[in-house]
CSV table of C-alpha atoms in Angstrom, one decimal:
chain,number,residue,atom,x,y,z
A,5,UNK,CA,84.3,150.6,1.1
A,6,UNK,CA,86.7,153.8,1.4
A,7,UNK,CA,85.5,157.2,1.0
A,8,UNK,CA,86.4,157.5,-2.9
A,9,UNK,CA,84.1,154.6,-3.5
A,10,UNK,CA,81.1,156.0,-1.7
A,11,UNK,CA,81.6,159.3,-3.4
A,12,UNK,CA,81.4,157.2,-6.7
A,13,UNK,CA,78.2,155.8,-5.7
A,14,UNK,CA,76.8,159.4,-5.3
A,15,UNK,CA,78.0,160.3,-8.9
A,16,UNK,CA,76.2,157.1,-10.3
A,17,UNK,CA,73.2,157.9,-8.6
A,18,UNK,CA,73.4,161.5,-10.1
A,19,UNK,CA,73.6,159.8,-13.4
A,20,UNK,CA,70.7,157.7,-12.7
A,21,UNK,CA,68.7,160.6,-11.3
A,22,UNK,CA,69.4,162.8,-14.4
A,23,UNK,CA,68.4,160.1,-16.9
A,24,UNK,CA,65.1,159.6,-15.2
A,25,UNK,CA,64.5,163.2,-15.1
A,26,UNK,CA,65.1,163.7,-18.8
A,27,UNK,CA,62.6,160.8,-19.2
A,28,UNK,CA,60.0,162.4,-17.1
A,29,UNK,CA,60.4,165.9,-18.8
A,30,UNK,CA,60.2,164.3,-22.2
A,31,UNK,CA,57.0,162.3,-21.3
A,32,UNK,CA,55.5,165.5,-19.8
A,33,UNK,CA,56.6,167.5,-23.0
A,34,UNK,CA,54.8,164.9,-25.4
A,35,UNK,CA,51.9,165.0,-23.3
A,36,UNK,CA,51.5,168.8,-23.4
A,37,UNK,CA,52.0,168.8,-27.1
A,38,UNK,CA,49.4,166.3,-27.7
A,39,UNK,CA,46.9,167.7,-25.3
A,40,UNK,CA,47.0,170.8,-27.4
A,41,UNK,CA,47.0,169.0,-30.8
A,42,UNK,CA,44.5,166.3,-30.5
A,43,UNK,CA,40.8,166.5,-29.9
A,44,UNK,CA,39.6,165.6,-26.4
A,45,UNK,CA,38.0,162.2,-27.5
A,46,UNK,CA,41.4,161.3,-29.3
A,47,UNK,CA,43.4,162.5,-26.3
A,48,UNK,CA,41.2,160.5,-23.9
A,49,UNK,CA,42.1,157.4,-26.3
A,50,UNK,CA,45.6,157.9,-26.3
A,51,UNK,CA,45.7,158.5,-22.5
A,52,UNK,CA,43.8,155.5,-21.8
A,53,UNK,CA,46.2,153.2,-23.9
A,54,UNK,CA,48.8,154.5,-21.3
A,55,UNK,CA,46.9,153.9,-18.6
A,56,UNK,CA,46.6,150.1,-19.6
A,57,UNK,CA,50.4,150.1,-19.9
A,58,UNK,CA,51.1,151.8,-16.8
A,59,UNK,CA,48.7,149.3,-14.8
A,60,UNK,CA,51.2,146.5,-15.6
A,61,UNK,CA,54.7,148.2,-16.2
A,62,UNK,CA,55.4,149.5,-12.5
A,63,UNK,CA,54.6,146.3,-10.8
A,64,UNK,CA,56.7,144.3,-13.2
A,65,UNK,CA,59.5,146.8,-13.6
A,66,UNK,CA,59.8,146.9,-9.7
A,67,UNK,CA,59.8,143.1,-9.3
A,68,UNK,CA,62.0,142.5,-12.1
A,69,UNK,CA,64.6,145.1,-11.8
A,70,UNK,CA,65.3,144.2,-8.3
A,71,UNK,CA,65.7,140.6,-9.5
A,72,UNK,CA,68.3,141.7,-12.0
A,73,UNK,CA,70.2,143.6,-9.2
A,74,UNK,CA,69.6,140.6,-6.7
A,75,UNK,CA,70.7,137.8,-8.9
A,76,UNK,CA,73.2,139.9,-11.1
A,77,UNK,CA,75.8,139.7,-8.5
A,78,UNK,CA,75.9,135.6,-8.7
A,79,UNK,CA,78.4,133.6,-10.4
A,80,UNK,CA,75.6,132.4,-12.8
A,81,UNK,CA,74.1,135.8,-13.1
A,82,UNK,CA,73.7,135.5,-17.0
A,83,UNK,CA,71.5,132.5,-16.7
A,84,UNK,CA,69.1,134.3,-14.3
A,85,UNK,CA,68.9,137.5,-16.2
A,86,UNK,CA,68.6,135.7,-19.6
A,87,UNK,CA,65.6,133.7,-17.9
A,88,UNK,CA,64.2,137.0,-16.9
A,89,UNK,CA,64.2,138.5,-20.3
A,90,UNK,CA,62.7,135.2,-21.7
A,91,UNK,CA,59.9,135.3,-19.0
A,92,UNK,CA,59.1,139.0,-19.7
A,93,UNK,CA,59.0,138.3,-23.3
A,94,UNK,CA,56.5,135.6,-22.7
A,95,UNK,CA,54.5,137.7,-20.2
A,96,UNK,CA,54.4,140.4,-22.8
A,97,UNK,CA,52.8,137.9,-25.4
A,98,UNK,CA,50.3,136.5,-23.1
A,99,UNK,CA,49.2,140.0,-21.7
A,100,UNK,CA,48.9,141.3,-25.2
A,101,UNK,CA,47.0,138.6,-26.6
A,102,UNK,CA,44.8,138.6,-23.3
A,103,UNK,CA,44.0,142.6,-23.8
A,104,UNK,CA,43.3,141.7,-27.5
A,105,UNK,CA,40.7,139.2,-26.5
A,106,UNK,CA,39.2,141.6,-23.9
A,107,UNK,CA,39.3,144.7,-26.1
A,108,UNK,CA,35.7,145.0,-26.6
A,109,UNK,CA,35.1,144.6,-22.6
A,110,UNK,CA,37.8,147.2,-21.8
A,111,UNK,CA,36.3,149.6,-24.2
A,112,UNK,CA,32.9,149.3,-22.7
A,113,UNK,CA,34.5,149.7,-19.1
A,114,UNK,CA,36.4,152.7,-20.2
A,115,UNK,CA,33.3,154.1,-22.1
A,116,UNK,CA,35.6,154.6,-25.1
A,117,UNK,CA,34.4,152.6,-28.3
A,118,UNK,CA,37.3,153.9,-30.1
A,119,UNK,CA,39.5,151.5,-27.8
A,120,UNK,CA,38.5,148.5,-29.6
A,121,UNK,CA,40.0,149.8,-32.9
A,122,UNK,CA,42.8,151.7,-31.5
A,123,UNK,CA,44.3,148.7,-29.7
A,124,UNK,CA,45.7,147.2,-32.8
A,125,UNK,CA,47.9,150.1,-33.1
A,126,UNK,CA,49.1,150.0,-29.5
A,127,UNK,CA,49.6,146.3,-29.2
A,128,UNK,CA,53.1,146.1,-30.7
A,129,UNK,CA,54.4,149.0,-28.3
A,130,UNK,CA,52.9,147.0,-25.3
A,131,UNK,CA,54.4,143.8,-26.6
A,132,UNK,CA,58.0,145.2,-27.0
A,133,UNK,CA,58.0,147.5,-24.3
A,134,UNK,CA,57.5,145.0,-21.2
A,135,UNK,CA,60.6,142.9,-21.9
A,136,UNK,CA,62.9,146.0,-22.1
A,137,UNK,CA,61.8,146.9,-18.6
A,138,UNK,CA,65.0,145.5,-17.4
A,139,UNK,CA,67.3,147.4,-19.7
A,140,UNK,CA,68.2,150.2,-17.4
A,141,UNK,CA,68.9,147.8,-14.5
A,142,UNK,CA,71.4,145.7,-16.7
A,143,UNK,CA,73.3,148.8,-17.6
A,144,UNK,CA,73.4,149.8,-13.8
A,145,UNK,CA,74.3,146.4,-13.0
A,146,UNK,CA,77.3,146.6,-15.6
A,147,UNK,CA,78.2,150.1,-14.4
A,148,UNK,CA,77.4,151.4,-17.9
A,149,UNK,CA,76.0,154.9,-16.5
A,150,UNK,CA,76.9,157.1,-19.6
A,151,UNK,CA,75.4,154.4,-21.8
A,152,UNK,CA,72.3,154.6,-19.7
A,153,UNK,CA,72.5,158.4,-20.0
A,154,UNK,CA,73.0,158.2,-23.8
A,155,UNK,CA,70.1,155.5,-24.4
A,156,UNK,CA,67.7,157.6,-22.1
A,157,UNK,CA,68.3,160.7,-24.3
A,158,UNK,CA,67.9,158.8,-27.4
A,159,UNK,CA,64.6,157.4,-26.5
A,160,UNK,CA,63.3,160.7,-25.3
A,161,UNK,CA,64.2,162.6,-28.2
A,162,UNK,CA,62.7,159.7,-30.5
A,163,UNK,CA,59.6,160.1,-28.4
A,164,UNK,CA,59.5,163.8,-28.9
A,165,UNK,CA,60.2,163.5,-32.6
A,166,UNK,CA,57.5,161.1,-33.3
A,167,UNK,CA,55.0,163.6,-31.6
A,168,UNK,CA,56.4,166.5,-33.6
A,169,UNK,CA,56.2,164.6,-36.8
A,170,UNK,CA,52.6,163.7,-36.0
A,171,UNK,CA,51.7,167.3,-35.8
A,172,UNK,CA,53.8,168.5,-38.8
A,173,UNK,CA,52.2,165.7,-40.9
A,174,UNK,CA,48.8,166.1,-39.4
A,175,UNK,CA,48.5,162.6,-38.4
A,176,UNK,CA,46.7,160.8,-35.6
A,177,UNK,CA,47.0,158.2,-33.0
A,178,UNK,CA,47.8,155.2,-35.4
A,179,UNK,CA,51.0,157.1,-36.7
A,180,UNK,CA,52.0,158.0,-33.0
A,181,UNK,CA,52.0,154.4,-31.8
A,182,UNK,CA,53.6,153.1,-35.0
A,183,UNK,CA,56.5,155.4,-34.0
A,184,UNK,CA,56.4,154.2,-30.4
A,185,UNK,CA,56.2,150.7,-31.4
A,186,UNK,CA,59.3,151.0,-33.7
A,187,UNK,CA,61.2,152.8,-30.6
A,188,UNK,CA,60.2,149.8,-28.2
A,189,UNK,CA,61.0,147.3,-30.9
A,190,UNK,CA,64.7,148.7,-31.1
A,191,UNK,CA,64.9,148.9,-27.3
A,192,UNK,CA,63.8,145.3,-27.1
A,193,UNK,CA,66.3,144.2,-29.8
A,194,UNK,CA,69.2,145.9,-27.8
A,195,UNK,CA,68.1,144.5,-24.5
A,196,UNK,CA,68.5,141.0,-26.2
A,197,UNK,CA,71.8,142.3,-27.8
A,198,UNK,CA,73.2,143.5,-24.3
A,199,UNK,CA,72.4,140.3,-22.6
A,200,UNK,CA,74.1,138.3,-25.3
A,201,UNK,CA,77.0,140.5,-25.2
A,202,UNK,CA,77.4,140.6,-21.5
A,203,UNK,CA,76.4,136.8,-20.7
A,204,UNK,CA,76.2,134.8,-24.0
A,205,UNK,CA,73.8,132.0,-22.4
A,206,UNK,CA,72.3,129.4,-24.3
A,207,UNK,CA,68.3,129.6,-23.9
A,208,UNK,CA,68.0,125.8,-23.3
A,209,UNK,CA,70.3,126.2,-20.1
A,210,UNK,CA,68.3,128.8,-18.3
A,211,UNK,CA,64.8,127.2,-17.8
A,212,UNK,CA,65.4,125.8,-14.5
A,213,UNK,CA,66.3,129.2,-13.1
A,214,UNK,CA,62.8,130.5,-13.7
A,215,UNK,CA,61.4,128.8,-10.7
A,216,UNK,CA,63.9,130.7,-8.3
A,217,UNK,CA,63.2,133.9,-10.0
A,218,UNK,CA,59.4,133.6,-9.8
A,219,UNK,CA,59.7,132.7,-6.1
A,220,UNK,CA,61.8,136.0,-5.6
A,221,UNK,CA,59.6,138.1,-7.8
A,222,UNK,CA,56.2,136.7,-6.5
A,223,UNK,CA,56.3,138.6,-3.1
A,224,UNK,CA,57.7,141.6,-4.5
A,225,UNK,CA,54.8,141.8,-7.1
A,226,UNK,CA,52.2,141.2,-4.5
A,227,UNK,CA,53.7,143.7,-2.0
A,228,UNK,CA,54.2,146.4,-4.6
A,229,UNK,CA,50.5,146.0,-5.9
A,230,UNK,CA,49.5,146.4,-2.1
A,231,UNK,CA,51.8,149.5,-1.8
A,232,UNK,CA,50.4,151.1,-4.8
A,233,UNK,CA,46.6,150.6,-3.6
A,234,UNK,CA,47.6,151.9,-0.2
A,235,UNK,CA,49.1,155.1,-1.8
A,236,UNK,CA,45.6,155.9,-3.2
A,237,UNK,CA,43.3,154.6,-0.6
A,238,UNK,CA,42.7,158.1,0.9
A,239,UNK,CA,41.5,159.5,-2.4
A,240,UNK,CA,38.9,156.6,-2.6
A,241,UNK,CA,37.8,157.4,1.0
A,242,UNK,CA,37.3,161.1,0.0
A,243,UNK,CA,35.5,160.4,-3.1
A,244,UNK,CA,33.1,158.2,-1.2
A,245,UNK,CA,32.5,160.7,1.5
A,246,UNK,CA,32.5,164.1,0.0
A,247,UNK,CA,31.5,166.2,-3.0
A,248,UNK,CA,33.4,166.3,-6.3
A,249,UNK,CA,34.6,169.9,-5.4
A,250,UNK,CA,35.9,168.8,-1.9
A,251,UNK,CA,37.7,165.6,-3.7
A,252,UNK,CA,39.2,168.1,-6.3
A,253,UNK,CA,40.3,170.3,-3.3
A,254,UNK,CA,41.9,167.1,-1.8
A,255,UNK,CA,43.6,165.6,-4.7
A,256,UNK,CA,45.4,168.9,-5.5
A,257,UNK,CA,47.1,169.0,-2.1
A,258,UNK,CA,47.5,165.2,-1.8
A,259,UNK,CA,50.6,165.1,-4.0
A,260,UNK,CA,54.1,164.1,-3.4
A,261,UNK,CA,56.9,166.0,-5.3
A,262,UNK,CA,58.2,163.7,-8.1
A,263,UNK,CA,61.4,164.7,-8.0
A,264,UNK,CA,62.0,163.1,-4.4
A,265,UNK,CA,61.1,159.4,-5.3
A,266,UNK,CA,63.2,160.0,-8.5
A,267,UNK,CA,66.4,160.9,-6.5
A,268,UNK,CA,65.9,158.1,-3.8
A,269,UNK,CA,64.9,155.5,-6.2
A,270,UNK,CA,68.3,156.4,-8.3
A,271,UNK,CA,70.2,155.8,-5.1
A,272,UNK,CA,68.4,152.5,-4.5
A,273,UNK,CA,69.4,151.3,-8.0
A,274,UNK,CA,72.9,151.9,-7.4
A,275,UNK,CA,73.3,150.5,-3.9
A,276,UNK,CA,71.0,147.4,-4.5
A,277,UNK,CA,73.5,145.2,-6.3
A,278,UNK,CA,76.1,146.6,-3.9
A,279,UNK,CA,74.3,145.7,-0.8
A,280,UNK,CA,73.4,142.1,-2.2
A,281,UNK,CA,77.1,141.4,-3.1
A,282,UNK,CA,78.3,142.7,0.6
A,283,UNK,CA,75.6,140.8,2.2
A,284,UNK,CA,76.5,137.6,0.3
A,285,UNK,CA,80.2,138.1,1.6
A,286,UNK,CA,78.8,138.6,5.2
A,287,UNK,CA,80.1,142.2,5.2
A,288,UNK,CA,77.0,143.6,7.2
A,289,UNK,CA,79.2,146.5,8.6
A,290,UNK,CA,80.0,147.7,5.3
A,291,UNK,CA,76.2,147.6,4.3
A,292,UNK,CA,75.5,149.8,7.5
A,293,UNK,CA,78.0,152.4,6.5
A,294,UNK,CA,76.8,152.5,2.9
A,295,UNK,CA,73.2,153.0,4.1
A,296,UNK,CA,74.5,155.7,6.2
A,297,UNK,CA,76.2,157.4,3.5
A,298,UNK,CA,73.2,157.3,1.3
A,299,UNK,CA,70.9,158.8,4.0
A,300,UNK,CA,73.4,161.7,4.4
A,301,UNK,CA,73.6,162.3,0.6
A,302,UNK,CA,69.5,162.0,0.4
A,303,UNK,CA,69.0,164.1,3.6
A,304,UNK,CA,71.0,167.0,2.0
A,305,UNK,CA,68.2,167.4,-0.6
A,306,UNK,CA,65.1,166.3,0.8
A,307,UNK,CA,65.2,168.1,4.4
A,308,UNK,CA,65.6,171.6,3.1
A,309,UNK,CA,62.9,171.1,0.4
A,310,UNK,CA,60.6,169.8,3.3
A,311,UNK,CA,61.5,172.7,5.7
A,312,UNK,CA,61.3,175.4,3.2
A,313,UNK,CA,57.8,174.2,1.7
A,314,UNK,CA,56.3,173.8,5.2
A,315,UNK,CA,56.6,177.7,5.6
A,316,UNK,CA,55.8,178.5,1.9
A,317,UNK,CA,53.1,176.0,1.1
A,318,UNK,CA,50.4,178.5,0.3
A,319,UNK,CA,52.4,180.2,-2.1
A,320,UNK,CA,53.5,177.0,-3.9
A,321,UNK,CA,50.0,175.9,-4.3
A,322,UNK,CA,48.9,179.4,-5.4
A,323,UNK,CA,51.7,179.6,-8.3
A,324,UNK,CA,51.0,176.0,-9.4
A,325,UNK,CA,47.3,175.6,-9.0
A,326,UNK,CA,45.9,179.2,-8.7
A,327,UNK,CA,43.9,180.6,-5.9
A,328,UNK,CA,41.0,178.4,-6.5
A,329,UNK,CA,42.8,175.7,-4.7
A,330,UNK,CA,44.3,177.7,-1.6
A,331,UNK,CA,42.0,175.4,0.6
A,332,UNK,CA,44.3,172.4,-0.6
A,333,UNK,CA,47.4,174.1,1.5
A,334,UNK,CA,46.5,172.2,4.6
A,335,UNK,CA,46.4,168.8,2.9
A,336,UNK,CA,49.8,169.6,1.1
A,337,UNK,CA,51.4,170.4,4.3
A,338,UNK,CA,50.4,166.9,5.9
A,339,UNK,CA,51.7,165.3,2.7
A,340,UNK,CA,54.9,167.2,2.9
A,341,UNK,CA,55.6,164.8,6.1
A,342,UNK,CA,56.1,162.1,3.6
A,343,UNK,CA,59.5,163.7,2.6
A,344,UNK,CA,61.6,162.9,5.9
A,345,UNK,CA,60.7,159.3,5.7
A,346,UNK,CA,61.8,159.1,1.9
A,347,UNK,CA,65.4,159.4,2.7
A,348,UNK,CA,65.5,155.7,2.0
A,349,UNK,CA,63.9,153.2,-0.3
A,350,UNK,CA,63.5,150.6,2.5
A,351,UNK,CA,61.8,148.0,0.1
A,352,UNK,CA,64.9,147.9,-2.0
A,353,UNK,CA,67.2,147.1,0.9
A,354,UNK,CA,64.8,144.4,2.1
A,355,UNK,CA,64.8,143.0,-1.3
A,356,UNK,CA,68.6,143.1,-1.5
A,357,UNK,CA,69.1,141.2,1.8
A,358,UNK,CA,66.7,138.5,0.5
A,359,UNK,CA,63.8,139.3,2.5
A,360,UNK,CA,61.1,140.3,0.0
A,361,UNK,CA,58.4,138.1,2.0
A,362,UNK,CA,58.7,140.4,4.9
A,363,UNK,CA,58.6,143.4,2.4
A,364,UNK,CA,55.3,141.8,1.1
A,365,UNK,CA,53.7,141.3,4.7
A,366,UNK,CA,54.5,144.9,5.7
A,367,UNK,CA,52.9,146.3,2.6
A,368,UNK,CA,49.7,144.4,3.3
A,369,UNK,CA,49.7,145.4,6.9
A,370,UNK,CA,50.4,149.2,5.9
A,371,UNK,CA,47.2,148.9,3.5
A,372,UNK,CA,44.9,147.4,6.4
A,373,UNK,CA,46.3,150.1,8.8
A,374,UNK,CA,45.9,153.1,6.3
A,375,UNK,CA,42.3,151.8,5.1
A,376,UNK,CA,41.3,151.4,8.9
A,377,UNK,CA,42.9,154.8,10.1
A,378,UNK,CA,41.6,156.7,7.1
A,379,UNK,CA,37.8,155.4,7.4
A,380,UNK,CA,38.2,156.2,11.2
A,381,UNK,CA,39.6,159.6,11.0
A,382,UNK,CA,37.5,160.9,8.1
A,383,UNK,CA,34.4,160.5,10.6
A,384,UNK,CA,36.5,162.0,13.3
A,385,UNK,CA,38.0,165.0,11.7
A,386,UNK,CA,36.8,165.2,8.1
A,387,UNK,CA,38.8,166.0,5.0
A,388,UNK,CA,42.2,165.9,6.8
A,389,UNK,CA,41.7,162.5,8.2
A,390,UNK,CA,42.7,160.3,5.3
A,391,UNK,CA,45.9,162.4,4.7
A,392,UNK,CA,46.9,161.8,8.2
A,393,UNK,CA,46.1,158.3,7.9
A,394,UNK,CA,48.4,157.8,5.0
A,395,UNK,CA,51.2,159.5,6.4
A,396,UNK,CA,51.0,157.9,9.8
A,397,UNK,CA,50.7,154.3,8.1
A,398,UNK,CA,53.7,155.1,5.9
A,399,UNK,CA,55.8,156.0,9.1
A,400,UNK,CA,54.9,152.9,10.7
A,401,UNK,CA,55.6,150.9,7.7
A,402,UNK,CA,59.0,152.6,7.3
A,403,UNK,CA,59.9,151.6,10.9
A,404,UNK,CA,58.8,148.3,10.6
A,405,UNK,CA,61.1,147.8,7.4
A,406,UNK,CA,64.1,149.5,9.2
A,407,UNK,CA,63.4,147.0,12.1
A,408,UNK,CA,63.8,144.0,9.9
A,409,UNK,CA,66.7,145.7,7.9
A,410,UNK,CA,68.6,146.0,11.3
A,411,UNK,CA,67.8,142.4,12.2
A,412,UNK,CA,69.0,141.1,8.9
A,413,UNK,CA,72.4,142.9,9.4
A,414,UNK,CA,72.9,141.2,12.7
A,415,UNK,CA,70.9,143.5,15.0
A,416,UNK,CA,72.6,146.6,14.1
A,417,UNK,CA,71.2,149.7,16.0
A,418,UNK,CA,69.4,152.7,14.2
A,419,UNK,CA,72.0,155.0,15.3
A,420,UNK,CA,74.6,152.8,13.5
A,421,UNK,CA,72.6,152.9,10.2
A,422,UNK,CA,71.3,156.2,10.4
A,423,UNK,CA,73.6,159.7,10.6
A,424,UNK,CA,71.0,161.1,13.3
A,425,UNK,CA,73.2,164.0,14.3
A,426,UNK,CA,74.0,164.8,10.7
A,427,UNK,CA,70.2,165.0,10.0
A,428,UNK,CA,69.5,166.9,13.1
A,429,UNK,CA,71.9,169.5,12.2
A,430,UNK,CA,70.5,169.7,8.8
A,431,UNK,CA,66.8,170.1,10.0
A,432,UNK,CA,67.9,172.8,12.7
A,433,UNK,CA,69.5,174.8,10.1
A,434,UNK,CA,66.8,174.4,7.4
A,435,UNK,CA,64.1,175.2,9.6
A,436,UNK,CA,65.8,178.2,11.1
A,437,UNK,CA,66.7,179.5,7.6
A,438,UNK,CA,63.1,178.9,6.5
A,439,UNK,CA,61.7,180.8,9.4
A,440,UNK,CA,63.9,183.7,8.8
A,441,UNK,CA,62.9,183.8,5.1
A,442,UNK,CA,59.4,183.4,6.2
A,443,UNK,CA,59.5,186.5,8.4
A,444,UNK,CA,61.4,188.7,5.8
A,445,UNK,CA,58.9,187.4,3.1
A,446,UNK,CA,55.9,188.5,5.0
A,447,UNK,CA,57.0,192.3,4.1
A,448,UNK,CA,56.6,191.2,0.4
A,449,UNK,CA,52.9,191.5,-0.7
A,450,UNK,CA,53.1,189.6,-4.1
A,451,UNK,CA,52.7,185.8,-3.4
A,452,UNK,CA,54.8,184.7,-6.5
A,453,UNK,CA,57.6,187.4,-5.9
A,454,UNK,CA,57.7,186.5,-2.3
A,455,UNK,CA,58.2,182.9,-3.2
A,456,UNK,CA,60.9,183.4,-5.8
A,457,UNK,CA,62.9,185.9,-3.7
A,458,UNK,CA,62.9,183.9,-0.4
A,459,UNK,CA,63.4,180.6,-2.5
A,460,UNK,CA,66.5,182.3,-3.9
A,461,UNK,CA,67.8,183.5,-0.4
A,462,UNK,CA,66.9,180.3,1.3
A,463,UNK,CA,68.8,178.4,-1.5
A,464,UNK,CA,71.8,180.7,-1.1
A,465,UNK,CA,71.9,180.4,2.6
A,466,UNK,CA,71.6,176.4,2.4
A,467,UNK,CA,74.2,176.1,-0.3
A,468,UNK,CA,76.8,177.9,1.8
A,469,UNK,CA,76.1,175.4,4.6
A,470,UNK,CA,75.6,172.5,2.4
A,471,UNK,CA,79.1,172.4,0.9
A,472,UNK,CA,80.6,172.0,4.4
A,473,UNK,CA,78.1,169.4,5.3
A,474,UNK,CA,79.0,167.6,2.0
A,475,UNK,CA,82.5,167.2,3.2
A,476,UNK,CA,81.2,165.0,5.9
A,477,UNK,CA,80.0,162.3,3.3
């Protein structure tokens, strides 16, 4: 893989990142508008319907988009991907029908009687959304990045349009989900159309492939469930040991910056099929170079953010959440240590190498370690304990995955896979520039002005150096 091809991967990841950012901002905008328009009980019903959807969709999305990338590089890729869509369509129907049967019990559990009636408006959206979870992955697999960007824009504009119409016409939740159901139906039809266009497989020929798909996705599903639980364990420990006021203090600080996983997962989406293809051809040295180039690209973004916010955590918390939550600063600083380890999506690389069972086992061990450390440290050092535990367990998980990635690539050393000198140079400059900005910022009394001016100064310093560093990629 030559330099021009590696740069193309960076551009592709940029398209995916931008698409996901637009989607994130669109959902945020619709939430803000509806929070202002709907009454609290109505907004609670709306949000709880999304809660049900978001309970299932991340797990299915991770498992089946990984499957699209893994099986999509094979000669009979069309049969695998058609089988996936058929399975997700069936799964969507079964889950929707199950929720329909359990709607009274769910309404009781959520302490929301309206859920029983509102579910009928939500059901079509749920039914058609699950199968189209693989739409973006198919477009990435086929290098249709501009089309992905266009479809994302259309979907977000349609979502926002539905909410705006709801407010203008003074409608309620039924109108909202009628509009969202129409959008999800169109995405569902378009997903079927794309698969027909790209692969044109007959349904009766794809059933034998379902078993292999489920054998691949089952460990991914279980591993991802374990990972999702592990990321929330610290909050449950805090809730069990402290007052609601201290829980609020903790949960405000215990946040990862959403832009970081958005960027790294975009790179993972682009390189997954490349790694799967190269591994199948036995080109492990090419995979090592690809991983190294991706880490260089993500490090250029993640390390300076980590360095600057480490010195300006208090100002960041103050601006976003007010001085009421200044006590959350220490928790936020601990959570910042997630950033250096987020330079790579290790689970995607393991999955691309066909090591999904190892991912599942490491995720289980991460959960056990996190829970054990969290319950021990909360007694020893209090509020900071669970935050330290979740960060430590994440580093152990990351290094364990790196070890098995190295092993799968023929015992490649970490030095060959990771651009250690490059990362050290970024760390050295970022920390030095951040410290200099911190000293200069101490002369500015207003916290908001200090954060803005020093952020601008740091960005200027860093961009001048980053241009030269980028040439090394």
